[in-house]
Each structure stands twice: as C-alpha cells, then as structure tokens.
C-alpha cells in the first residue's frame, strides 16, 4: 500500500528500563510480515487504561478492563489481522489461552497479562498460531524493538507510528515512549484504536489512571477519520518505576508538571499520526472552533465539521465551498449565532457577521487547499468555549480500502 503523503517518520526511541519487546510473523492473516508482538515488564510495573465505550466491545477489551483492577502489569501481547470481536465465548476463551501461554513462557501471573487485537470483526482467531509463537517471542525479547513492535500491529496503516520524549520528575530524568496503530474506523469514544505508552517513571496506578484520562482527552479523544468508533479501542499506559525520583501522589503535584506536559505531547503526536494515515487521506486538517457556549459545545461543533462527508470531500477536491462548513455548524445541535458566524481557511477570512467577508478572494483559499496541511477556524459568536479537532479528507481511496478490506 502506498504511504500516506502526509506520513511521519518513526523516531529513534531509546530503551526504557524495565521494558523488553519482540515481534514475529505468526501468519494470523498477513503473509511475510510481522503481526504479533510481546512486551515484558519488570516486577512492580503499574498500568492505566482507557477503552472503547462500544456496546459491542471485543473480548480483549473486556479482559483488559478486568485485569486493570489489579493496577499492575507483567506483559502485553498484541495481534493484527483479527479483532477477536463479536466472537462470543470462544473469543473470551482465546484471550484466556493467550494469557496462560504468556504466563507460562515468561513465568508471570496470567492476571497481569494484557491483550489487544485489531483487524476483522466476527471471525474466530487462529489461536494456535498465537500460542505457538509465544515461546519464540519470549526467547527474543530485547530493549530496542520499538519500531518492529509498532509495525507488527498495523492493519491498513501505511506507516508505523511512534513518539517519544525525555522529561523530568524533580531532578530525575524519565523517558516516555509510545506507539499506535490506526487508519480507519476512527472516532474514539473514551479511548482509541490501539495505543501503548511506556515510561520508567515511578507512579502509582491510581495516579497513572488520572494522568492517562487527562492526556487522552486532549489527544486521542479529539481526532476523527470517519466518525466510526471501533469495538477494539484500547489505550494503555505502563510505568516500570525504575526511575529513582521523589514520590508523587496527586496529579497537581508540582513535581509532575514537566512529565504531564511530555505525556500529553507524546499522546497528541501519536493521535495526529493516526490522522496523517487516515485511509485514503491526502490532507491533514485542523478544525478550530471558538466563541461556543462552552468547551464541550465547541468540541461537538468541531467534530460536526470534521466528520461531514461534504466538508471532507470538498477539501479533498480543493474546492473552497465554505457553505458546507456553515451547514456542519448548523446541524451540530449546539448554539451558534448565524449573524455573528465567522469562518477562516488558512489565513483568509471568508465569512464574517453571517455573510461573505468584504473583499473575499476565493483564489487565495484555493491555493491553501492545494497544500497537504489545511487549517479551518470558525467562531460561532455565542460565548468563550473553544476546541480543536484533527481530521483528514475523504477520497476515493477510502472507499477502495474498505470495499476490499476482507479480501
């Protein structure tokens, strides 16, 4: 598959003390490419997670929710090619078999193994290929396998997605690494796609959960490719505790200021990469809404614009049809003052006070729409609420990929 024209390069991610990874071609669906990865954590690693709110959540999501109650993790195993979703009792049994096989291979507690799957919904998992591959994975764990791990969880992705940051808690250096997959079936509701973030910080699980929820709200929760929420959306954050810094016990601790900023930056970077790899995408689009009743309303309006097929196809066609943005604002269900509405694309003011701006020159907007990165800003003239959402255009490529997805 041709790489997205707005793809990002995978960064050079260093080792994180207490994390080892391995990946393998297990033949779950794909041929001649890795499709299964294992991460092993040192004892005492804490974990936080957010998951899809879908009422048809996959078996791995249900298992992870259950295992999360313990607040500790020994391992993570992820497969691509099959979501193990809508597979009934068999799906749950396959999750248990996977955990048992990992526990046996690395001598850990099965209740501290986390499982994630991505791919086709409704087909039984080829569990024997996973179980048979686990001893091989366990024997090849290493501290440098970040890009290989990221590549092994791809489905329709055209590039593997990773991000990292160096941060400090007090005067102690800490590392944050993460990777994600996602290209279609993306409008996260609580969590997103598959995303895994790792740090050597020493943070208790309760606080780690607060940090993840906060960062998720500002990253994966404000992206959309196609308005569809996956059955498998999973975002997990693991902290090995190997960094020797003073204890932190609450989210507003001054010692956490730099770490919070860095965690949010890593997760937003990953979220934006998912949009840059939207199925068939040729444009990376930022939609900013201001003047709303409150921030939640602004986000709803921004999502309405970002999810509109008419807006997305207009941008794909490089057509400055700003009436479609007006339509998307109006259908959002949130308050907007038609006679105070303003719209800007790029740096060009298109509409002001509910009508075309004086001297508006469409050719300037057309030039902006020829770029790969597009900015849309709207003020709805009600209050002070503001939000930004990231999305991509909608092209023939999206139809082609999804029409042939199971082939």
GROMACS .gro file of C-alpha atoms in nm:
model
  407
    1UNK     CA    1   0.000   0.000   0.000
    2UNK     CA    2   0.133   0.344  -0.094
    3UNK     CA    3   0.249   0.551   0.203
    4UNK     CA    4   0.033   0.846   0.303
    5UNK     CA    5   0.154   1.176   0.151
    6UNK     CA    6   0.142   1.331   0.499
    7UNK     CA    7   0.319   1.044   0.676
    8UNK     CA    8   0.554   1.095   0.970
    9UNK     CA    9   0.892   0.929   1.019
   10UNK     CA   10   0.932   0.680   1.302
   11UNK     CA   11   1.157   0.840   1.565
   12UNK     CA   12   1.469   0.695   1.723
   13UNK     CA   13   1.336   0.562   2.053
   14UNK     CA   14   1.583   0.461   2.321
   15UNK     CA   15   1.546   0.186   2.576
   16UNK     CA   16   1.317   0.218   2.877
   17UNK     CA   17   1.442   0.040   3.186
   18UNK     CA   18   1.207  -0.245   3.266
   19UNK     CA   19   1.062  -0.289   2.915
   20UNK     CA   20   1.161  -0.553   2.659
   21UNK     CA   21   0.984  -0.623   2.329
   22UNK     CA   22   0.970  -0.878   2.049
   23UNK     CA   23   0.765  -0.929   1.734
   24UNK     CA   24   0.707  -1.215   1.491
   25UNK     CA   25   0.525  -1.316   1.174
   26UNK     CA   26   0.266  -1.556   1.315
   27UNK     CA   27   0.055  -1.581   0.998
   28UNK     CA   28  -0.268  -1.476   1.170
   29UNK     CA   29  -0.385  -1.309   0.848
   30UNK     CA   30  -0.094  -1.145   0.673
   31UNK     CA   31   0.186  -1.320   0.489
   32UNK     CA   32   0.554  -1.228   0.506
   33UNK     CA   33   0.513  -0.957   0.769
   34UNK     CA   34   0.509  -0.945   1.148
   35UNK     CA   35   0.164  -0.949   1.307
   36UNK     CA   36   0.221  -1.037   1.673
   37UNK     CA   37   0.419  -0.854   1.943
   38UNK     CA   38   0.501  -0.914   2.307
   39UNK     CA   39   0.619  -0.668   2.571
   40UNK     CA   40   0.763  -0.789   2.903
   41UNK     CA   41   0.772  -0.561   3.208
   42UNK     CA   42   0.978  -0.570   3.525
   43UNK     CA   43   0.803  -0.661   3.852
   44UNK     CA   44   0.602  -0.379   4.005
   45UNK     CA   45   0.509  -0.211   3.675
   46UNK     CA   46   0.186  -0.015   3.714
   47UNK     CA   47  -0.074   0.022   3.440
   48UNK     CA   48  -0.360   0.251   3.339
   49UNK     CA   49  -0.608   0.210   3.057
   50UNK     CA   50  -0.897   0.365   2.869
   51UNK     CA   51  -1.116   0.167   2.632
   52UNK     CA   52  -1.395   0.193   2.381
   53UNK     CA   53  -1.744   0.263   2.507
   54UNK     CA   54  -1.886   0.050   2.228
   55UNK     CA   55  -2.165  -0.182   2.346
   56UNK     CA   56  -2.010  -0.448   2.120
   57UNK     CA   57  -1.661  -0.427   2.273
   58UNK     CA   58  -1.415  -0.701   2.181
   59UNK     CA   59  -1.309  -0.987   2.406
   60UNK     CA   60  -0.960  -0.835   2.464
   61UNK     CA   61  -1.118  -0.507   2.578
   62UNK     CA   62  -1.332  -0.691   2.833
   63UNK     CA   63  -1.031  -0.886   2.957
   64UNK     CA   64  -0.815  -0.573   2.989
   65UNK     CA   65  -1.087  -0.393   3.185
   66UNK     CA   66  -1.094  -0.685   3.426
   67UNK     CA   67  -0.715  -0.712   3.463
   68UNK     CA   68  -0.681  -0.336   3.507
   69UNK     CA   69  -0.841  -0.361   3.852
   70UNK     CA   70  -0.514  -0.501   3.989
   71UNK     CA   71  -0.323  -0.197   3.871
   72UNK     CA   72  -0.012  -0.396   3.777
   73UNK     CA   73   0.117  -0.546   3.453
   74UNK     CA   74   0.371  -0.816   3.369
   75UNK     CA   75   0.319  -0.833   2.992
   76UNK     CA   76   0.132  -0.705   2.688
   77UNK     CA   77   0.057  -0.912   2.379
   78UNK     CA   78  -0.099  -0.765   2.063
   79UNK     CA   79  -0.201  -0.923   1.733
   80UNK     CA   80  -0.304  -0.772   1.400
   81UNK     CA   81  -0.534  -0.917   1.135
   82UNK     CA   82  -0.819  -1.031   1.360
   83UNK     CA   83  -1.001  -0.818   1.619
   84UNK     CA   84  -1.135  -1.113   1.822
   85UNK     CA   85  -1.457  -0.911   1.841
   86UNK     CA   86  -1.812  -1.048   1.821
   87UNK     CA   87  -1.670  -1.396   1.872
   88UNK     CA   88  -1.876  -1.495   2.178
   89UNK     CA   89  -1.748  -1.737   2.441
   90UNK     CA   90  -1.480  -1.858   2.204
   91UNK     CA   91  -1.327  -1.510   2.194
   92UNK     CA   92  -1.307  -1.492   2.572
   93UNK     CA   93  -1.156  -1.841   2.587
   94UNK     CA   94  -0.893  -1.741   2.332
   95UNK     CA   95  -0.796  -1.442   2.547
   96UNK     CA   96  -0.756  -1.669   2.849
   97UNK     CA   97  -0.546  -1.915   2.648
   98UNK     CA   98  -0.325  -1.631   2.529
   99UNK     CA   99  -0.271  -1.504   2.884
  100UNK     CA  100  -0.195  -1.854   3.006
  101UNK     CA  101   0.058  -1.914   2.730
  102UNK     CA  102   0.234  -1.582   2.802
  103UNK     CA  103   0.238  -1.655   3.176
  104UNK     CA  104   0.393  -1.994   3.116
  105UNK     CA  105   0.654  -1.860   2.874
  106UNK     CA  106   0.785  -1.575   3.090
  107UNK     CA  107   0.689  -1.706   3.435
  108UNK     CA  108   0.441  -1.437   3.532
  109UNK     CA  109   0.086  -1.401   3.661
  110UNK     CA  110  -0.178  -1.458   3.389
  111UNK     CA  111  -0.398  -1.193   3.552
  112UNK     CA  112  -0.125  -0.937   3.485
  113UNK     CA  113  -0.111  -1.005   3.110
  114UNK     CA  114  -0.286  -0.751   2.888
  115UNK     CA  115  -0.417  -0.849   2.544
  116UNK     CA  116  -0.518  -0.638   2.243
  117UNK     CA  117  -0.630  -0.739   1.895
  118UNK     CA  118  -0.706  -0.547   1.577
  119UNK     CA  119  -0.843  -0.649   1.239
  120UNK     CA  120  -1.153  -0.816   1.101
  121UNK     CA  121  -1.460  -0.837   1.327
  122UNK     CA  122  -1.664  -1.156   1.365
  123UNK     CA  123  -1.407  -1.416   1.260
  124UNK     CA  124  -1.258  -1.671   1.504
  125UNK     CA  125  -0.898  -1.603   1.598
  126UNK     CA  126  -0.634  -1.851   1.481
  127UNK     CA  127  -0.536  -1.905   1.841
  128UNK     CA  128  -0.294  -2.190   1.777
  129UNK     CA  129  -0.071  -1.961   1.569
  130UNK     CA  130  -0.055  -1.715   1.857
  131UNK     CA  131   0.007  -1.976   2.125
  132UNK     CA  132   0.276  -2.149   1.917
  133UNK     CA  133   0.455  -1.817   1.859
  134UNK     CA  134   0.466  -1.705   2.222
  135UNK     CA  135   0.771  -1.914   2.330
  136UNK     CA  136   0.963  -1.778   2.030
  137UNK     CA  137   0.869  -1.422   2.124
  138UNK     CA  138   0.968  -1.482   2.486
  139UNK     CA  139   1.310  -1.600   2.370
  140UNK     CA  140   1.379  -1.293   2.158
  141UNK     CA  141   1.279  -1.009   2.391
  142UNK     CA  142   1.508  -0.706   2.372
  143UNK     CA  143   1.512  -0.340   2.472
  144UNK     CA  144   1.536  -0.195   2.121
  145UNK     CA  145   1.236  -0.338   1.936
  146UNK     CA  146   1.014  -0.029   1.925
  147UNK     CA  147   0.975   0.016   1.550
  148UNK     CA  148   0.933  -0.358   1.488
  149UNK     CA  149   0.663  -0.370   1.757
  150UNK     CA  150   0.481  -0.074   1.603
  151UNK     CA  151   0.495  -0.231   1.258
  152UNK     CA  152   0.360  -0.564   1.383
  153UNK     CA  153   0.026  -0.415   1.496
  154UNK     CA  154  -0.056  -0.237   1.166
  155UNK     CA  155  -0.361  -0.327   0.957
  156UNK     CA  156  -0.449  -0.076   0.683
  157UNK     CA  157  -0.185   0.164   0.818
  158UNK     CA  158   0.066   0.282   0.558
  159UNK     CA  159   0.338   0.369   0.810
  160UNK     CA  160   0.423   0.272   1.167
  161UNK     CA  161   0.361   0.536   1.431
  162UNK     CA  162   0.583   0.618   1.724
  163UNK     CA  163   0.667   0.908   1.953
  164UNK     CA  164   0.891   0.971   2.249
  165UNK     CA  165   1.005   1.235   2.495
  166UNK     CA  166   1.260   1.295   2.766
  167UNK     CA  167   1.118   1.453   3.078
  168UNK     CA  168   1.198   1.516   3.443
  169UNK     CA  169   1.035   1.448   3.774
  170UNK     CA  170   1.219   1.664   4.025
  171UNK     CA  171   1.579   1.641   3.902
  172UNK     CA  172   1.546   1.283   3.777
  173UNK     CA  173   1.536   1.214   3.403
  174UNK     CA  174   1.247   0.996   3.287
  175UNK     CA  175   1.169   0.856   2.943
  176UNK     CA  176   0.835   0.821   2.766
  177UNK     CA  177   0.795   0.608   2.451
  178UNK     CA  178   0.478   0.515   2.266
  179UNK     CA  179   0.345   0.358   1.950
  180UNK     CA  180  -0.002   0.331   1.799
  181UNK     CA  181  -0.193   0.192   1.507
  182UNK     CA  182  -0.497   0.328   1.332
  183UNK     CA  183  -0.614   0.438   0.991
  184UNK     CA  184  -0.989   0.375   0.963
  185UNK     CA  185  -1.289   0.312   1.191
  186UNK     CA  186  -1.172   0.608   1.395
  187UNK     CA  187  -1.370   0.841   1.610
  188UNK     CA  188  -1.261   0.741   1.958
  189UNK     CA  189  -1.513   0.741   2.239
  190UNK     CA  190  -1.308   0.733   2.562
  191UNK     CA  191  -1.006   0.574   2.401
  192UNK     CA  192  -0.884   0.496   2.055
  193UNK     CA  193  -0.758   0.242   1.806
  194UNK     CA  194  -0.461   0.070   1.970
  195UNK     CA  195  -0.208   0.287   2.152
  196UNK     CA  196   0.056   0.185   2.402
  197UNK     CA  197   0.271   0.424   2.604
  198UNK     CA  198   0.559   0.329   2.832
  199UNK     CA  199   0.766   0.516   3.091
  200UNK     CA  200   1.023   0.440   3.357
  201UNK     CA  201   0.856   0.686   3.597
  202UNK     CA  202   0.753   0.557   3.938
  203UNK     CA  203   0.382   0.640   3.953
  204UNK     CA  204   0.107   0.452   4.142
  205UNK     CA  205  -0.170   0.307   3.928
  206UNK     CA  206  -0.444   0.538   4.063
  207UNK     CA  207  -0.245   0.848   3.969
  208UNK     CA  208  -0.132   0.692   3.642
  209UNK     CA  209  -0.500   0.644   3.551
  210UNK     CA  210  -0.573   1.012   3.618
  211UNK     CA  211  -0.279   1.117   3.401
  212UNK     CA  212  -0.389   0.892   3.116
  213UNK     CA  213  -0.751   1.012   3.122
  214UNK     CA  214  -0.633   1.373   3.119
  215UNK     CA  215  -0.391   1.321   2.830
  216UNK     CA  216  -0.639   1.110   2.634
  217UNK     CA  217  -0.898   1.387   2.649
  218UNK     CA  218  -0.652   1.621   2.479
  219UNK     CA  219  -0.523   1.378   2.217
  220UNK     CA  220  -0.698   1.064   2.101
  221UNK     CA  221  -1.037   1.198   2.206
  222UNK     CA  222  -1.016   1.492   1.962
  223UNK     CA  223  -0.939   1.310   1.638
  224UNK     CA  224  -1.165   1.155   1.377
  225UNK     CA  225  -1.119   0.991   1.038
  226UNK     CA  226  -1.467   0.864   0.958
  227UNK     CA  227  -1.690   0.905   1.269
  228UNK     CA  228  -1.686   0.530   1.343
  229UNK     CA  229  -1.589   0.402   1.688
  230UNK     CA  230  -1.407   0.070   1.693
  231UNK     CA  231  -1.503  -0.232   1.902
  232UNK     CA  232  -1.137  -0.266   1.998
  233UNK     CA  233  -1.024   0.083   2.102
  234UNK     CA  234  -0.756   0.043   2.370
  235UNK     CA  235  -0.501   0.283   2.513
  236UNK     CA  236  -0.269   0.151   2.785
  237UNK     CA  237   0.000   0.335   2.982
  238UNK     CA  238   0.269   0.134   3.164
  239UNK     CA  239   0.511   0.273   3.427
  240UNK     CA  240   0.800   0.049   3.527
  241UNK     CA  241   0.907   0.253   3.830
  242UNK     CA  242   1.278   0.218   3.753
  243UNK     CA  243   1.344   0.595   3.765
  244UNK     CA  244   1.456   0.697   4.113
  245UNK     CA  245   1.269   1.021   4.177
  246UNK     CA  246   1.077   1.153   4.480
  247UNK     CA  247   0.733   1.005   4.536
  248UNK     CA  248   0.438   1.168   4.358
  249UNK     CA  249   0.090   1.114   4.493
  250UNK     CA  250  -0.150   1.356   4.326
  251UNK     CA  251  -0.200   1.494   3.977
  252UNK     CA  252  -0.138   1.856   4.079
  253UNK     CA  253   0.199   1.779   4.239
  254UNK     CA  254   0.448   2.039   4.110
  255UNK     CA  255   0.698   1.760   4.053
  256UNK     CA  256   0.470   1.626   3.775
  257UNK     CA  257   0.438   1.945   3.570
  258UNK     CA  258   0.705   1.854   3.314
  259UNK     CA  259   0.601   1.488   3.300
  260UNK     CA  260   0.235   1.578   3.239
  261UNK     CA  261   0.333   1.810   2.957
  262UNK     CA  262   0.558   1.547   2.799
  263UNK     CA  263   0.298   1.270   2.829
  264UNK     CA  264   0.036   1.487   2.662
  265UNK     CA  265   0.282   1.579   2.386
  266UNK     CA  266   0.364   1.213   2.312
  267UNK     CA  267  -0.003   1.112   2.301
  268UNK     CA  268  -0.102   1.409   2.083
  269UNK     CA  269   0.185   1.329   1.846
  270UNK     CA  270   0.058   0.970   1.813
  271UNK     CA  271  -0.302   1.087   1.766
  272UNK     CA  272  -0.203   1.326   1.488
  273UNK     CA  273  -0.005   1.049   1.317
  274UNK     CA  274  -0.320   0.839   1.308
  275UNK     CA  275  -0.495   1.119   1.122
  276UNK     CA  276  -0.199   1.160   0.886
  277UNK     CA  277  -0.257   0.795   0.798
  278UNK     CA  278  -0.635   0.814   0.759
  279UNK     CA  279  -0.748   0.564   0.497
  280UNK     CA  280  -0.704   0.725   0.156
  281UNK     CA  281  -0.610   1.060   0.312
  282UNK     CA  282  -0.424   1.328   0.118
  283UNK     CA  283  -0.488   1.619   0.358
  284UNK     CA  284  -0.422   1.666   0.731
  285UNK     CA  285  -0.691   1.903   0.860
  286UNK     CA  286  -0.706   2.109   1.178
  287UNK     CA  287  -1.052   2.237   1.274
  288UNK     CA  288  -1.061   2.503   1.547
  289UNK     CA  289  -1.387   2.636   1.690
  290UNK     CA  290  -1.420   2.937   1.919
  291UNK     CA  291  -1.700   3.152   2.056
  292UNK     CA  292  -1.902   2.849   2.168
  293UNK     CA  293  -2.124   2.821   2.476
  294UNK     CA  294  -1.854   2.613   2.649
  295UNK     CA  295  -1.560   2.392   2.557
  296UNK     CA  296  -1.773   2.079   2.520
  297UNK     CA  297  -2.003   2.257   2.276
  298UNK     CA  298  -1.702   2.378   2.080
  299UNK     CA  299  -1.575   2.020   2.051
  300UNK     CA  300  -1.915   1.896   1.931
  301UNK     CA  301  -1.925   2.166   1.662
  302UNK     CA  302  -1.566   2.095   1.558
  303UNK     CA  303  -1.645   1.722   1.531
  304UNK     CA  304  -1.955   1.805   1.324
  305UNK     CA  305  -1.736   1.991   1.075
  306UNK     CA  306  -1.459   1.732   1.083
  307UNK     CA  307  -1.698   1.440   1.025
  308UNK     CA  308  -1.905   1.598   0.748
  309UNK     CA  309  -1.858   1.397   0.425
  310UNK     CA  310  -1.943   1.714   0.231
  311UNK     CA  311  -1.675   1.919   0.405
  312UNK     CA  312  -1.418   1.640   0.376
  313UNK     CA  313  -1.483   1.576   0.005
  314UNK     CA  314  -1.475   1.949  -0.073
  315UNK     CA  315  -1.129   1.970   0.085
  316UNK     CA  316  -1.021   1.655  -0.099
  317UNK     CA  317  -1.129   1.823  -0.423
  318UNK     CA  318  -0.962   2.151  -0.321
  319UNK     CA  319  -1.298   2.326  -0.355
  320UNK     CA  320  -1.345   2.635  -0.134
  321UNK     CA  321  -1.712   2.554  -0.075
  322UNK     CA  322  -1.742   2.717   0.268
  323UNK     CA  323  -2.121   2.681   0.267
  324UNK     CA  324  -2.061   2.320   0.371
  325UNK     CA  325  -1.890   2.442   0.687
  326UNK     CA  326  -2.191   2.663   0.763
  327UNK     CA  327  -2.411   2.357   0.719
  328UNK     CA  328  -2.199   2.146   0.955
  329UNK     CA  329  -2.210   2.414   1.225
  330UNK     CA  330  -2.586   2.438   1.198
  331UNK     CA  331  -2.650   2.064   1.223
  332UNK     CA  332  -2.431   2.015   1.532
  333UNK     CA  333  -2.714   2.073   1.779
  334UNK     CA  334  -2.509   2.332   1.970
  335UNK     CA  335  -2.583   2.703   1.990
  336UNK     CA  336  -2.449   2.927   1.712
  337UNK     CA  337  -2.540   3.284   1.616
  338UNK     CA  338  -2.587   3.283   1.241
  339UNK     CA  339  -2.536   3.661   1.218
  340UNK     CA  340  -2.210   3.656   1.414
  341UNK     CA  341  -2.059   3.348   1.249
  342UNK     CA  342  -1.710   3.385   1.102
  343UNK     CA  343  -1.505   3.134   0.901
  344UNK     CA  344  -1.136   3.135   0.814
  345UNK     CA  345  -0.946   2.887   0.598
  346UNK     CA  346  -0.571   2.918   0.615
  347UNK     CA  347  -0.515   3.285   0.686
  348UNK     CA  348  -0.806   3.403   0.473
  349UNK     CA  349  -1.123   3.540   0.636
  350UNK     CA  350  -1.407   3.401   0.427
  351UNK     CA  351  -1.721   3.487   0.620
  352UNK     CA  352  -1.793   3.747   0.886
  353UNK     CA  353  -2.115   3.861   1.057
  354UNK     CA  354  -2.307   3.578   0.892
  355UNK     CA  355  -2.215   3.653   0.531
  356UNK     CA  356  -1.923   3.657   0.288
  357UNK     CA  357  -1.647   3.887   0.409
  358UNK     CA  358  -1.586   4.210   0.220
  359UNK     CA  359  -1.322   4.162  -0.047
  360UNK     CA  360  -1.317   3.784  -0.010
  361UNK     CA  361  -1.093   3.632  -0.279
  362UNK     CA  362  -1.159   3.260  -0.331
  363UNK     CA  363  -0.835   3.210  -0.524
  364UNK     CA  364  -0.635   3.264  -0.203
  365UNK     CA  365  -0.828   2.985  -0.028
  366UNK     CA  366  -0.790   2.761  -0.331
  367UNK     CA  367  -0.412   2.795  -0.303
  368UNK     CA  368  -0.424   2.695   0.065
  369UNK     CA  369  -0.637   2.391  -0.019
  370UNK     CA  370  -0.369   2.268  -0.259
  371UNK     CA  371  -0.143   2.206   0.040
  372UNK     CA  372  -0.126   1.882   0.237
  373UNK     CA  373  -0.196   2.059   0.569
  374UNK     CA  374  -0.522   2.255   0.599
  375UNK     CA  375  -0.646   2.489   0.874
  376UNK     CA  376  -1.013   2.571   0.928
  377UNK     CA  377  -1.124   2.813   1.201
  378UNK     CA  378  -1.481   2.903   1.298
  379UNK     CA  379  -1.622   3.143   1.556
  380UNK     CA  380  -1.989   3.083   1.637
  381UNK     CA  381  -2.047   3.408   1.830
  382UNK     CA  382  -2.204   3.271   2.149
  383UNK     CA  383  -1.951   3.260   2.433
  384UNK     CA  384  -1.591   3.173   2.513
  385UNK     CA  385  -1.580   2.796   2.458
  386UNK     CA  386  -1.302   2.669   2.232
  387UNK     CA  387  -1.177   2.335   2.099
  388UNK     CA  388  -0.956   2.192   1.827
  389UNK     CA  389  -1.011   1.865   1.642
  390UNK     CA  390  -0.792   1.697   1.382
  391UNK     CA  391  -0.921   1.503   1.083
  392UNK     CA  392  -0.840   1.418   0.721
  393UNK     CA  393  -1.008   1.445   0.384
  394UNK     CA  394  -1.236   1.182   0.229
  395UNK     CA  395  -1.119   1.042  -0.105
  396UNK     CA  396  -1.193   0.753  -0.341
  397UNK     CA  397  -0.908   0.575  -0.165
  398UNK     CA  398  -1.119   0.534   0.149
  399UNK     CA  399  -1.387   0.350  -0.048
  400UNK     CA  400  -1.134   0.129  -0.224
  401UNK     CA  401  -0.961   0.026   0.100
  402UNK     CA  402  -1.282  -0.056   0.284
  403UNK     CA  403  -1.458  -0.225  -0.007
  404UNK     CA  404  -1.167  -0.469  -0.029
  405UNK     CA  405  -1.087  -0.491   0.344
  406UNK     CA  406  -1.167  -0.862   0.393
  407UNK     CA  407  -1.012  -0.972   0.063
   0.00000   0.00000   0.00000
